[in-house]
CSV table of C-alpha atoms in Angstrom, one decimal:
chain,number,residue,atom,x,y,z
A,1,MET,CA,-89.5,51.6,32.1
A,2,SER,CA,-88.6,55.1,34.1
A,3,TRP,CA,-91.2,57.6,34.3
A,4,LEU,CA,-89.5,59.8,32.0
A,5,ALA,CA,-88.6,57.5,29.6
A,6,TRP,CA,-91.9,56.2,29.1
A,7,CYS,CA,-93.4,59.8,28.1
A,8,ALA,CA,-90.4,60.3,25.8
A,9,ALA,CA,-91.7,57.3,24.1
A,10,ALA,CA,-95.2,57.7,24.3
A,11,SER,CA,-94.3,61.5,23.0
A,12,ALA,CA,-92.4,60.1,20.4
A,13,ALA,CA,-95.0,58.1,18.8
A,14,ASP,CA,-96.3,61.1,17.4
A,15,VAL,CA,-93.4,62.0,15.2
A,16,LYS,CA,-93.7,60.1,11.6
A,17,PRO,CA,-91.0,57.2,11.0
A,18,GLY,CA,-88.7,57.6,7.7
A,19,THR,CA,-86.0,58.8,5.8
A,20,TYR,CA,-85.6,62.5,5.8
A,21,SER,CA,-82.8,64.2,3.7
A,22,GLY,CA,-81.4,67.8,3.0
A,23,THR,CA,-78.7,70.6,3.6
A,24,LEU,CA,-77.7,72.8,6.0
A,25,GLN,CA,-75.5,75.4,5.3
A,26,GLY,CA,-74.0,73.2,2.4
A,27,ALA,CA,-73.8,70.1,4.7
A,28,ALA,CA,-76.0,67.3,3.0
A,29,TYR,CA,-77.5,65.6,6.0
A,30,ARG,CA,-79.7,62.1,6.6
A,31,ILE,CA,-82.2,61.2,9.4
A,32,ASP,CA,-83.6,58.1,9.6
A,33,ILE,CA,-86.3,57.4,12.4
A,34,PRO,CA,-87.5,54.1,13.1
A,35,ASP,CA,-90.7,52.5,13.8
A,36,HIS,CA,-91.7,52.2,17.5
A,37,TRP,CA,-89.2,55.2,17.9
A,38,ASN,CA,-87.8,55.1,21.8
A,39,GLY,CA,-87.3,58.9,22.0
A,40,SER,CA,-83.4,58.9,21.9
A,41,LEU,CA,-81.2,60.2,19.2
A,42,VAL,CA,-77.5,58.7,18.0
A,43,MET,CA,-75.6,61.4,16.3
A,44,LEU,CA,-73.2,59.1,13.8
A,45,MET,CA,-70.2,60.7,12.8
A,46,HIS,CA,-68.3,59.3,9.6
A,47,GLY,CA,-64.2,59.0,8.5
A,48,TYR,CA,-62.3,60.5,6.8
A,49,GLN,CA,-63.2,60.8,3.4
A,50,PRO,CA,-60.6,62.0,0.3
A,51,VAL,CA,-61.7,65.3,-1.7
A,52,GLY,CA,-62.9,64.4,-4.7
A,53,ALA,CA,-64.6,60.8,-3.5
A,54,PRO,CA,-67.6,60.8,-5.1
A,55,LEU,CA,-71.1,61.4,-2.8
A,56,LYS,CA,-74.6,60.1,-3.7
A,57,THR,CA,-77.5,62.3,-3.5
A,58,PRO,CA,-79.6,61.5,-1.0
A,59,MET,CA,-77.3,60.7,1.4
A,60,GLU,CA,-76.3,57.2,1.8
A,61,ALA,CA,-76.6,55.9,5.5
A,62,ALA,CA,-73.4,54.8,7.2
A,63,ASP,CA,-73.1,50.9,7.6
A,64,SER,CA,-73.5,50.7,11.4
A,65,THR,CA,-76.7,52.8,10.9
A,66,PRO,CA,-79.4,49.6,11.1
A,67,VAL,CA,-78.0,48.5,14.2
A,68,PHE,CA,-79.2,51.8,15.8
A,69,LEU,CA,-82.4,51.3,14.2
A,70,LYS,CA,-83.1,48.1,15.5
A,71,LYS,CA,-82.5,49.1,18.8
A,72,GLY,CA,-85.5,51.7,18.2
A,73,TYR,CA,-82.9,55.0,18.1
A,74,ALA,CA,-83.0,57.5,15.4
A,75,VAL,CA,-80.1,58.1,13.5
A,76,ALA,CA,-78.9,61.7,12.5
A,77,GLN,CA,-75.6,62.3,10.3
A,78,SER,CA,-73.9,65.0,8.3
A,79,GLN,CA,-72.2,64.9,5.2
A,80,TYR,CA,-69.9,67.5,6.5
A,81,ALA,CA,-69.8,70.5,4.2
A,82,SER,CA,-66.0,69.7,2.9
A,83,GLN,CA,-64.1,66.4,2.2
A,84,GLY,CA,-60.8,66.0,3.6
A,85,TRP,CA,-59.3,66.3,7.3
A,86,ALA,CA,-62.8,68.5,7.7
A,87,MET,CA,-62.4,68.3,11.6
A,88,ALA,CA,-63.9,72.0,11.7
A,89,ASP,CA,-66.7,71.0,9.4
A,90,ALA,CA,-67.5,67.7,11.0
A,91,ILE,CA,-68.3,69.4,14.6
A,92,ALA,CA,-70.2,72.4,14.0
A,93,ASP,CA,-72.2,70.4,10.9
A,94,ASN,CA,-72.5,67.7,13.3
A,95,GLU,CA,-74.0,70.2,16.1
A,96,ARG,CA,-76.3,72.5,13.8
A,97,LEU,CA,-77.7,68.7,12.2
A,98,ARG,CA,-78.5,68.1,16.2
A,99,GLN,CA,-80.1,71.4,17.2
A,100,TYR,CA,-82.2,70.7,13.7
A,101,PHE,CA,-83.7,68.0,14.7
A,102,THR,CA,-84.2,69.1,18.3
A,103,HIS,CA,-86.4,72.1,16.7
A,104,THR,CA,-87.9,70.0,14.1
A,105,TYR,CA,-89.0,67.0,15.7
A,106,LYS,CA,-88.2,66.8,19.1
A,107,GLN,CA,-86.0,66.9,22.4
A,108,PRO,CA,-84.6,63.5,22.4
A,109,ALA,CA,-85.3,61.7,25.9
A,110,GLN,CA,-81.2,60.6,25.4
A,111,THR,CA,-78.4,62.2,22.7
A,112,PHE,CA,-75.7,59.6,22.3
A,113,ALA,CA,-72.6,61.2,19.9
A,114,TYR,CA,-71.0,58.1,17.9
A,115,GLY,CA,-68.2,58.3,15.5
A,116,PHE,CA,-65.5,56.2,13.9
A,117,SER,CA,-61.8,56.5,12.5
A,118,MET,CA,-61.6,60.5,11.8
A,119,GLY,CA,-65.1,61.0,13.1
A,120,GLY,CA,-63.9,59.1,16.7
A,121,LEU,CA,-62.0,62.5,16.8
A,122,ALA,CA,-64.6,64.9,16.0
A,123,THR,CA,-67.0,62.9,18.3
A,124,ALA,CA,-64.5,63.2,21.3
A,125,ALA,CA,-64.3,66.9,20.4
A,126,THR,CA,-68.1,67.7,20.3
A,127,ILE,CA,-68.5,65.7,23.9
A,128,GLU,CA,-65.7,68.5,25.0
A,129,ARG,CA,-67.2,71.1,23.6
A,130,TYR,CA,-70.5,70.2,24.3
A,131,PRO,CA,-70.7,68.2,27.2
A,132,LYS,CA,-74.4,68.9,28.2
A,133,ALA,CA,-76.4,68.0,25.0
A,134,TYR,CA,-75.2,64.2,24.9
A,135,SER,CA,-76.1,61.4,27.2
A,136,GLY,CA,-72.8,59.3,26.2
A,137,ALA,CA,-70.6,58.7,23.5
A,138,MET,CA,-69.4,55.5,21.9
A,139,ILE,CA,-65.9,55.7,19.3
A,140,THR,CA,-64.8,52.8,17.3
A,141,CYS,CA,-61.4,52.5,14.9
A,142,GLY,CA,-61.4,56.0,16.3
A,143,LEU,CA,-58.0,58.0,15.4
A,144,THR,CA,-58.6,60.4,19.1
A,145,VAL,CA,-55.0,61.8,18.6
A,146,SER,CA,-55.3,65.7,18.5
A,147,THR,CA,-54.7,66.9,15.4
A,148,PRO,CA,-50.8,68.4,15.7
A,149,ASP,CA,-49.9,65.1,17.2
A,150,PHE,CA,-51.0,62.7,14.4
A,151,LEU,CA,-49.3,64.8,12.0
A,152,ALA,CA,-46.2,64.8,13.7
A,153,ARG,CA,-46.2,61.4,15.0
A,154,GLY,CA,-48.7,59.7,12.2
A,155,ALA,CA,-47.9,61.1,9.1
A,156,VAL,CA,-44.3,63.5,9.2
A,157,GLU,CA,-42.3,60.8,11.4
A,158,PRO,CA,-43.1,58.0,9.4
A,159,LEU,CA,-42.9,59.3,5.7
A,160,VAL,CA,-39.2,61.5,6.8
A,161,ALA,CA,-38.3,57.8,8.8
A,162,PHE,CA,-39.2,56.0,5.4
A,163,ASP,CA,-37.3,59.0,3.3
A,164,ALA,CA,-34.1,58.4,5.2
A,165,LEU,CA,-34.3,54.5,5.0
A,166,ILE,CA,-35.7,53.9,1.8
A,167,PRO,CA,-34.5,57.1,-0.1
A,168,GLY,CA,-36.2,58.2,-3.6
A,169,VAL,CA,-40.1,57.5,-2.9
A,170,ILE,CA,-41.7,60.2,-0.8
A,171,PRO,CA,-41.7,63.5,-2.4
A,172,ASP,CA,-40.9,66.9,-0.7
A,173,LEU,CA,-43.1,66.9,1.9
A,174,ALA,CA,-43.9,70.8,2.0
A,175,ALA,CA,-42.9,72.0,-1.7
A,176,PRO,CA,-45.8,73.6,-3.6
A,177,ASP,CA,-45.0,71.4,-7.0
A,178,SER,CA,-45.1,68.2,-4.8
A,179,PRO,CA,-48.2,66.0,-5.7
A,180,PRO,CA,-51.1,65.7,-3.8
A,181,ALA,CA,-50.8,61.7,-3.5
A,182,VAL,CA,-48.5,58.9,-3.9
A,183,ASP,CA,-49.4,55.5,-5.6
A,184,PRO,CA,-49.4,52.6,-2.4
A,185,ASP,CA,-47.8,50.5,-5.6
A,186,THR,CA,-44.5,52.8,-5.7
A,187,ILE,CA,-44.3,51.8,-1.6
A,188,ALA,CA,-44.8,48.3,-2.1
A,189,LYS,CA,-42.3,47.9,-4.6
A,190,ALA,CA,-39.8,49.9,-2.9
A,191,VAL,CA,-40.9,48.1,0.4
A,192,GLN,CA,-40.4,44.6,-1.5
A,193,ALA,CA,-36.9,45.9,-2.9
A,194,HIS,CA,-35.3,47.0,0.3
A,195,PRO,CA,-36.8,44.2,3.2
A,196,ARG,CA,-34.3,44.9,5.7
A,197,GLU,CA,-35.1,48.5,6.3
A,198,ALA,CA,-39.2,47.7,5.4
A,199,ALA,CA,-38.5,45.5,8.8
A,200,VAL,CA,-37.2,48.4,10.8
A,201,LEU,CA,-40.2,50.5,9.9
A,202,ALA,CA,-43.4,48.4,10.4
A,203,LYS,CA,-41.6,47.2,13.7
A,204,ARG,CA,-41.1,51.0,15.4
A,205,LEU,CA,-44.2,51.9,13.4
A,206,GLU,CA,-46.3,48.9,14.7
A,207,GLU,CA,-47.3,47.8,11.7
A,208,THR,CA,-46.0,44.8,9.1
A,209,THR,CA,-44.3,44.9,5.4
A,210,GLU,CA,-47.6,44.5,3.9
A,211,THR,CA,-49.5,47.8,5.2
A,212,LEU,CA,-46.6,50.1,5.0
A,213,PRO,CA,-48.4,51.0,1.5
A,214,THR,CA,-50.8,52.8,4.2
A,215,LEU,CA,-47.8,55.5,4.3
A,216,ALA,CA,-49.5,56.9,1.1
A,217,LEU,CA,-53.1,57.9,2.6
A,218,TYR,CA,-51.2,59.6,5.9
A,219,TYR,CA,-49.0,61.4,3.0
A,220,MET,CA,-52.6,62.8,1.4
A,221,ALA,CA,-54.1,63.5,4.0
A,222,LEU,CA,-51.1,66.3,5.4
A,223,ARG,CA,-51.0,67.1,2.0
A,224,GLU,CA,-55.1,68.1,2.2
A,225,ILE,CA,-54.4,69.7,5.5
A,226,GLU,CA,-51.5,71.9,4.4
A,227,LYS,CA,-53.8,73.1,1.4
A,228,ARG,CA,-56.3,73.3,4.3
A,229,ALA,CA,-53.9,75.3,6.7
A,230,GLY,CA,-52.1,77.4,4.2
A,231,GLY,CA,-48.6,76.3,4.6
A,232,MET,CA,-46.5,73.5,6.3
A,233,PRO,CA,-48.4,72.3,10.4
A,234,VAL,CA,-45.2,70.4,11.6
A,235,ASP,CA,-42.3,71.3,12.6
A,236,ASN,CA,-39.4,68.9,12.7
A,237,ARG,CA,-36.2,70.7,12.7
A,238,LYS,CA,-35.3,69.7,16.2
A,239,THR,CA,-36.8,66.5,16.0
A,240,LEU,CA,-35.4,63.4,17.4
A,241,TYR,CA,-36.8,60.2,15.9
A,242,LYS,CA,-35.8,57.0,18.2
A,243,GLY,CA,-36.2,53.5,17.4
A,244,TYR,CA,-34.8,53.0,14.4
A,245,GLY,CA,-32.1,51.0,15.3
A,246,ASP,CA,-29.3,53.6,13.9
A,247,ASP,CA,-31.3,56.2,15.0
A,248,ALA,CA,-28.3,58.8,14.6
A,249,GLY,CA,-27.8,57.9,11.4
A,250,LEU,CA,-31.9,58.2,10.9
A,251,ASN,CA,-31.9,61.7,12.1
A,252,GLN,CA,-28.7,62.8,10.2
A,253,LYS,CA,-30.5,61.7,7.0
A,254,ALA,CA,-34.0,62.9,7.8
A,255,HIS,CA,-35.4,65.5,6.3
A,256,ARG,CA,-35.8,69.0,7.7
A,257,TYR,CA,-38.9,70.7,7.7
A,258,ALA,CA,-39.8,74.5,9.1
A,259,GLY,CA,-43.4,74.8,10.3
A,260,THR,CA,-45.3,77.8,9.3
A,261,PRO,CA,-47.1,79.5,12.0
A,262,GLY,CA,-50.9,79.9,11.1
A,263,ALA,CA,-50.7,75.8,9.5
A,264,MET,CA,-49.6,75.1,12.7
A,265,ALA,CA,-52.2,77.4,14.9
A,266,TYR,CA,-55.0,76.4,12.7
A,267,VAL,CA,-54.3,72.9,13.0
A,268,GLY,CA,-54.1,73.3,16.9
A,269,LYS,CA,-57.1,74.6,16.6
A,270,ASN,CA,-58.7,71.7,14.5
A,271,VAL,CA,-58.9,70.4,16.9
A,272,THR,CA,-56.8,69.7,20.1
A,273,LEU,CA,-58.5,67.1,22.7
A,274,THR,CA,-57.9,67.8,26.8
A,275,GLY,CA,-59.4,64.6,28.0
A,276,HIS,CA,-61.8,66.7,29.8
A,277,ILE,CA,-65.1,64.7,29.7
A,278,ALA,CA,-67.7,64.9,32.0
A,279,THR,CA,-70.3,61.7,30.5
A,280,PRO,CA,-69.7,57.7,29.5
A,281,VAL,CA,-67.7,57.2,26.7
A,282,VAL,CA,-67.2,53.4,25.3
A,283,MET,CA,-64.1,53.4,22.7
A,284,GLN,CA,-62.8,50.2,20.7
A,285,TRP,CA,-60.4,49.3,18.4
A,286,ASN,CA,-59.8,46.2,15.7
A,287,ALA,CA,-56.7,44.6,17.7
A,288,PHE,CA,-54.6,44.9,14.2
A,289,ASP,CA,-55.6,48.1,12.3
A,290,PRO,CA,-53.2,49.4,9.6
A,291,THR,CA,-54.6,52.3,8.9
A,292,ILE,CA,-54.3,53.5,12.9
A,293,PRO,CA,-51.7,51.6,14.1
A,294,ALA,CA,-52.0,50.5,18.2
A,295,ARG,CA,-49.3,53.3,18.8
A,296,PHE,CA,-52.0,55.9,18.5
A,297,HIS,CA,-54.8,53.9,20.4
A,298,GLY,CA,-54.0,54.8,23.8
A,299,ALA,CA,-53.5,58.2,23.4
A,300,TYR,CA,-56.4,59.8,24.2
A,301,PRO,CA,-57.5,57.0,27.8
A,302,ASP,CA,-54.4,58.3,29.0
A,303,GLN,CA,-55.7,61.7,28.3
A,304,VAL,CA,-58.5,61.4,30.1
A,305,GLN,CA,-56.4,59.5,33.2
A,306,ALA,CA,-54.2,62.7,33.2
A,307,ALA,CA,-57.3,64.4,33.2
A,308,GLY,CA,-58.7,62.3,36.6
A,309,ASN,CA,-61.6,61.8,34.3
A,310,GLY,CA,-61.4,57.9,34.4
A,311,LYS,CA,-64.3,57.2,35.6
A,312,TRP,CA,-65.9,58.1,32.6
A,313,LEU,CA,-64.3,56.0,30.5
A,314,THR,CA,-64.5,52.7,29.5
A,315,VAL,CA,-62.1,50.8,26.7
A,316,LEU,CA,-63.4,47.3,25.4
A,317,PRO,CA,-61.2,44.4,24.8
A,318,PRO,CA,-59.8,44.8,21.2
A,319,SER,CA,-61.4,42.2,18.4
A,320,GLY,CA,-60.3,41.3,15.1
A,321,ASP,CA,-58.2,42.5,12.2
A,322,GLY,CA,-58.7,45.6,9.7
A,323,HIS,CA,-59.7,49.1,10.0
A,324,CYS,CA,-63.1,49.9,11.5
A,325,ASN,CA,-63.7,45.6,11.0
A,326,PHE,CA,-66.8,45.2,13.4
A,327,THR,CA,-69.6,43.0,13.1
A,328,ASP,CA,-73.2,44.4,13.7
A,329,GLU,CA,-73.0,42.8,16.7
A,330,GLU,CA,-70.1,43.6,18.6
A,331,THR,CA,-71.2,47.3,17.7
A,332,ALA,CA,-74.3,46.5,19.2
A,333,THR,CA,-72.7,45.2,21.9
A,334,ALA,CA,-70.5,48.2,22.4
A,335,PHE,CA,-73.9,50.4,22.7
A,336,ASP,CA,-75.0,48.5,24.9
A,337,THR,CA,-72.2,49.2,27.4
A,338,LEU,CA,-72.2,52.9,26.7
A,339,VAL,CA,-76.2,52.2,27.4
A,340,ARG,CA,-75.5,50.5,30.3
A,341,LYS,CA,-72.9,52.9,31.9
A,342,VAL,CA,-75.4,56.0,31.5
A,343,ALA,CA,-77.8,53.9,33.0
A,344,ALA,CA,-75.9,53.3,36.0
A,345,HIS,CA,-74.3,57.4,36.3
């Protein structure tokens, strides 16, 4: 143990262990400080929560929290001031909580960012915006794609393609009177009734016919973002969709939407990644993730490489199937990798 690390661990002994909770500017938070705290902190950023999902008070810890506590790290996590695509709140609330921890308890020897699913996008944006605040970051099962790209390629394209190949299931994506959600069972029945078209969609979207009902999640997220942004955030009037077999036929049938300028600007701000990182980052996905398919996994690594920052990035081999389906041991191993990378730099 280095002299600085020893000093941090020694002074951390003055901080009383326990669980602390409260609210900061409308965002509930939870702080866990373990016995024998090592003086370092993990800022944990959770994934997408549908608007209206029930919340418990005090805030519950994310499932992965004990992994870090057992290693001696304190963990701080914000509930965010809003649900849904709460990127602006997630980034601001996390930073506010980090500063609160520092002022209320002590300056950590090292601070790590960890996010999963949508929290992975917030984590990537956080380390880009606050590079000096973090020693390193870990992202698992992350949707690390800029919001405009996610909406265009992850929500609107598959929904438009589904509607073109299997019409009558997906409502108008921009109409004010369209419902906020679609029943996944309705999509599942349509998939079963149109196996040939469903197979084309599954191949192009890197899913299976069984997982296509997750398009209901994309639809819900898009509608919630439209409400938050004040209009349609994607303009596909000149987009040519490819990889669906009869592309000419599909593009002729595809519903076209005019983007609302203010909404498009909003999603660009919340949030667009740059790939400019200056601290070690470790990323990992499940081998088959029906919620965040493999077509998204390489987006941020490619962006980091293009920005000339590949030396900071480690992408671990994929493991298992499902969304964020990692064991505690896998999470611990990924974090150990990050800690070693930080020490090496």
